[in-house]
Amino acid sequence: MKKAAVNPANKAEANLMLGSVVCLTALAGSETDGELAIIDMRCPEGAGPGPHTDPWRESFYVLEGEFEFRLEQDGALHAVRARPGDTVSIPAGLGHAFQAVSSTPARALIFSVPAGLEQFFAAAGEPTASVTPPNPPLAFDRARFEAATDRYAIRRFLPAAQPA
């Protein structure tokens, strides 16, 4: 039987990624038959993952601050800025990276299709009670993070060339 999902804001599971990025699960795949997950991501300046590929489409809707996305095109990563109201949608398997570049924490909603991103964050991150990114960043368990990237088929992306 199909059922709607309703989640109060203060009930989101929060995980700290890479010692500095807070990811709150607003909607989990377990609530959408695996079709979609929504993550509320908060990043301090300079925080974000290096070049990688994911097995799902990630679509970002920027709420606050500014991000620099680096997106694969012709084997190289090309930079594009995203500000509040901007969207960036990255197909599964496309190389990308992003970093918060505003002096105040940047915030975006990430839509994962299909779901699975929230499971990766739970496996790779550390549960946190805070929705505010720590400053300075905290140490994190790199071995746990690497094991989760293997488990969820997240791969490092090595650009073939750099843009001119």
mmCIF file of C-alpha atoms in Angstrom:
data_model
loop_
_atom_site.group_PDB
_atom_site.id
_atom_site.type_symbol
_atom_site.label_atom_id
_atom_site.label_comp_id
_atom_site.label_asym_id
_atom_site.label_seq_id
_atom_site.Cartn_x
_atom_site.Cartn_y
_atom_site.Cartn_z
ATOM 1 C CA MET A 1 0.000 0.000 0.000
ATOM 2 C CA LYS A 2 1.333 3.413 -0.955
ATOM 3 C CA LYS A 3 1.810 5.924 1.844
ATOM 4 C CA ALA A 4 2.790 9.597 1.904
ATOM 5 C CA ALA A 5 5.871 10.602 3.908
ATOM 6 C CA VAL A 6 5.668 13.518 6.324
ATOM 7 C CA ASN A 7 8.808 14.369 8.302
ATOM 8 C CA PRO A 8 9.049 17.175 10.869
ATOM 9 C CA ALA A 9 12.166 19.328 10.429
ATOM 10 C CA ASN A 10 13.511 18.544 13.898
ATOM 11 C CA LYS A 11 13.409 14.760 13.318
ATOM 12 C CA ALA A 12 15.990 14.581 10.491
ATOM 13 C CA GLU A 13 18.916 12.203 10.975
ATOM 14 C CA ALA A 14 22.134 14.255 10.824
ATOM 15 C CA ASN A 15 25.584 13.018 9.843
ATOM 16 C CA LEU A 16 28.894 14.873 9.840
ATOM 17 C CA MET A 17 30.845 14.196 6.645
ATOM 18 C CA LEU A 18 34.569 14.808 6.156
ATOM 19 C CA GLY A 19 34.687 16.452 9.592
ATOM 20 C CA SER A 20 32.967 19.620 8.386
ATOM 21 C CA VAL A 21 29.816 19.024 6.291
ATOM 22 C CA VAL A 22 26.473 18.453 8.047
ATOM 23 C CA CYS A 23 24.008 16.316 6.050
ATOM 24 C CA LEU A 24 20.447 15.995 7.342
ATOM 25 C CA THR A 25 18.207 13.338 5.805
ATOM 26 C CA ALA A 26 14.971 15.175 5.060
ATOM 27 C CA LEU A 27 13.508 12.234 3.126
ATOM 28 C CA ALA A 28 14.951 8.713 3.047
ATOM 29 C CA GLY A 29 14.670 6.070 0.375
ATOM 30 C CA SER A 30 12.895 3.863 2.910
ATOM 31 C CA GLU A 31 10.029 6.370 2.711
ATOM 32 C CA THR A 32 9.890 6.520 -1.117
ATOM 33 C CA ASP A 33 10.295 2.885 -2.142
ATOM 34 C CA GLY A 34 13.911 3.742 -2.973
ATOM 35 C CA GLU A 35 12.925 6.259 -5.644
ATOM 36 C CA LEU A 36 14.226 9.471 -4.036
ATOM 37 C CA ALA A 37 16.174 10.855 -1.086
ATOM 38 C CA ILE A 38 16.454 14.499 -0.070
ATOM 39 C CA ILE A 39 19.405 15.766 1.957
ATOM 40 C CA ASP A 40 19.752 19.205 3.573
ATOM 41 C CA MET A 41 23.512 19.884 3.306
ATOM 42 C CA ARG A 42 25.381 22.639 5.192
ATOM 43 C CA CYS A 43 29.037 23.417 4.388
ATOM 44 C CA PRO A 44 31.513 25.908 5.832
ATOM 45 C CA GLU A 45 33.789 27.814 3.481
ATOM 46 C CA GLY A 46 36.284 25.508 1.782
ATOM 47 C CA ALA A 47 34.382 22.300 2.572
ATOM 48 C CA GLY A 48 33.220 19.767 0.017
ATOM 49 C CA PRO A 49 34.258 16.519 -1.648
ATOM 50 C CA GLY A 50 37.025 16.087 -4.198
ATOM 51 C CA PRO A 51 36.419 14.815 -7.742
ATOM 52 C CA HIS A 52 34.300 11.663 -7.802
ATOM 53 C CA THR A 53 31.437 9.848 -9.527
ATOM 54 C CA ASP A 54 28.227 8.552 -7.948
ATOM 55 C CA PRO A 55 25.833 5.750 -8.919
ATOM 56 C CA TRP A 56 22.812 8.081 -8.681
ATOM 57 C CA ARG A 57 21.770 11.446 -10.117
ATOM 58 C CA GLU A 58 22.430 14.262 -7.651
ATOM 59 C CA SER A 59 20.506 17.486 -8.116
ATOM 60 C CA PHE A 60 21.407 20.468 -5.944
ATOM 61 C CA TYR A 61 19.152 23.426 -5.136
ATOM 62 C CA VAL A 62 21.200 26.168 -3.431
ATOM 63 C CA LEU A 63 19.432 27.783 -0.469
ATOM 64 C CA GLU A 64 22.188 29.906 1.112
ATOM 65 C CA GLY A 65 25.752 30.956 0.369
ATOM 66 C CA GLU A 66 27.668 30.012 -2.733
ATOM 67 C CA PHE A 67 29.197 26.828 -4.133
ATOM 68 C CA GLU A 68 31.729 26.226 -6.837
ATOM 69 C CA PHE A 69 30.925 23.054 -8.736
ATOM 70 C CA ARG A 70 33.486 21.411 -10.984
ATOM 71 C CA LEU A 71 31.729 19.342 -13.617
ATOM 72 C CA GLU A 72 33.164 16.849 -16.095
ATOM 73 C CA GLN A 73 33.145 17.876 -19.717
ATOM 74 C CA ASP A 74 35.388 16.232 -22.331
ATOM 75 C CA GLY A 75 37.445 14.493 -19.626
ATOM 76 C CA ALA A 76 38.218 17.694 -17.700
ATOM 77 C CA LEU A 77 36.538 19.472 -14.812
ATOM 78 C CA HIS A 78 35.072 22.905 -15.546
ATOM 79 C CA ALA A 79 34.058 25.301 -12.772
ATOM 80 C CA VAL A 80 30.629 26.856 -12.414
ATOM 81 C CA ARG A 81 29.310 28.970 -9.521
ATOM 82 C CA ALA A 82 25.929 28.316 -7.929
ATOM 83 C CA ARG A 83 24.136 30.870 -5.755
ATOM 84 C CA PRO A 84 20.778 30.865 -3.910
ATOM 85 C CA GLY A 85 18.013 29.772 -6.259
ATOM 86 C CA ASP A 86 20.416 28.065 -8.696
ATOM 87 C CA THR A 87 20.154 24.363 -9.506
ATOM 88 C CA VAL A 88 22.837 21.937 -10.622
ATOM 89 C CA SER A 89 21.920 18.408 -11.727
ATOM 90 C CA ILE A 90 24.637 15.800 -12.173
ATOM 91 C CA PRO A 91 23.876 12.492 -13.913
ATOM 92 C CA ALA A 92 25.046 9.207 -12.402
ATOM 93 C CA GLY A 93 28.621 8.448 -13.439
ATOM 94 C CA LEU A 94 29.591 12.029 -14.366
ATOM 95 C CA GLY A 95 32.759 13.300 -12.673
ATOM 96 C CA HIS A 96 32.222 16.228 -10.328
ATOM 97 C CA ALA A 97 33.346 17.995 -7.172
ATOM 98 C CA PHE A 98 32.051 20.966 -5.214
ATOM 99 C CA GLN A 99 33.156 23.326 -2.496
ATOM 100 C CA ALA A 100 31.462 26.033 -0.443
ATOM 101 C CA VAL A 101 33.065 29.349 -1.403
ATOM 102 C CA SER A 102 31.052 31.858 0.653
ATOM 103 C CA SER A 103 32.339 33.265 3.945
ATOM 104 C CA THR A 104 29.159 32.109 5.701
ATOM 105 C CA PRO A 105 28.088 28.446 5.583
ATOM 106 C CA ALA A 106 26.546 27.430 2.273
ATOM 107 C CA ARG A 107 23.410 25.302 2.239
ATOM 108 C CA ALA A 108 21.755 23.230 -0.464
ATOM 109 C CA LEU A 109 19.100 20.582 -0.830
ATOM 110 C CA ILE A 110 20.396 17.487 -2.613
ATOM 111 C CA PHE A 111 17.882 15.302 -4.435
ATOM 112 C CA SER A 112 19.226 11.769 -5.006
ATOM 113 C CA VAL A 113 17.526 9.666 -7.686
ATOM 114 C CA PRO A 114 17.301 6.823 -6.980
ATOM 115 C CA ALA A 115 17.746 7.020 -3.230
ATOM 116 C CA GLY A 116 20.957 5.754 -1.659
ATOM 117 C CA LEU A 117 22.903 8.923 -0.938
ATOM 118 C CA GLU A 118 21.402 9.082 2.562
ATOM 119 C CA GLN A 119 22.586 5.527 3.232
ATOM 120 C CA PHE A 120 26.087 6.470 2.112
ATOM 121 C CA PHE A 121 26.107 9.467 4.474
ATOM 122 C CA ALA A 122 24.990 7.249 7.373
ATOM 123 C CA ALA A 123 27.719 4.697 6.583
ATOM 124 C CA ALA A 124 30.535 7.187 5.890
ATOM 125 C CA GLY A 125 29.766 9.972 8.353
ATOM 126 C CA GLU A 126 29.417 10.343 12.081
ATOM 127 C CA PRO A 127 26.021 10.974 13.698
ATOM 128 C CA THR A 128 25.766 14.540 14.993
ATOM 129 C CA ALA A 129 23.223 16.464 17.035
ATOM 130 C CA SER A 130 24.313 19.817 15.571
ATOM 131 C CA VAL A 131 22.983 21.312 12.336
ATOM 132 C CA THR A 132 25.825 23.862 12.328
ATOM 133 C CA PRO A 133 29.084 22.840 10.625
ATOM 134 C CA PRO A 134 31.988 22.761 13.115
ATOM 135 C CA ASN A 135 34.659 25.418 12.903
ATOM 136 C CA PRO A 136 37.435 24.358 12.726
ATOM 137 C CA PRO A 137 36.694 20.990 11.067
ATOM 138 C CA LEU A 138 36.863 17.888 13.247
ATOM 139 C CA ALA A 139 38.978 14.809 12.615
ATOM 140 C CA PHE A 140 37.083 12.021 10.876
ATOM 141 C CA ASP A 141 37.482 8.296 10.367
ATOM 142 C CA ARG A 142 39.076 8.078 6.906
ATOM 143 C CA ALA A 143 38.990 4.256 6.887
ATOM 144 C CA ARG A 144 35.234 4.293 7.572
ATOM 145 C CA PHE A 145 34.755 6.876 4.819
ATOM 146 C CA GLU A 146 36.802 4.859 2.289
ATOM 147 C CA ALA A 147 34.950 1.634 3.165
ATOM 148 C CA ALA A 148 31.615 3.393 2.552
ATOM 149 C CA THR A 149 32.772 4.779 -0.806
ATOM 150 C CA ASP A 150 33.651 1.214 -1.849
ATOM 151 C CA ARG A 151 30.356 -0.186 -0.571
ATOM 152 C CA TYR A 152 28.257 2.451 -2.378
ATOM 153 C CA ALA A 153 30.310 2.458 -5.624
ATOM 154 C CA ILE A 154 31.504 6.049 -5.283
ATOM 155 C CA ARG A 155 34.696 6.401 -7.292
ATOM 156 C CA ARG A 156 37.430 9.003 -7.411
ATOM 157 C CA PHE A 157 37.398 10.876 -10.697
ATOM 158 C CA LEU A 158 40.771 11.620 -12.229
ATOM 159 C CA PRO A 159 40.425 14.232 -14.985
ATOM 160 C CA ALA A 160 42.208 13.305 -18.208
ATOM 161 C CA ALA A 161 43.031 16.943 -18.906
ATOM 162 C CA GLN A 162 42.790 20.299 -17.248
ATOM 163 C CA PRO A 163 40.809 23.114 -18.890
ATOM 164 C CA ALA A 164 42.850 25.668 -20.806
#
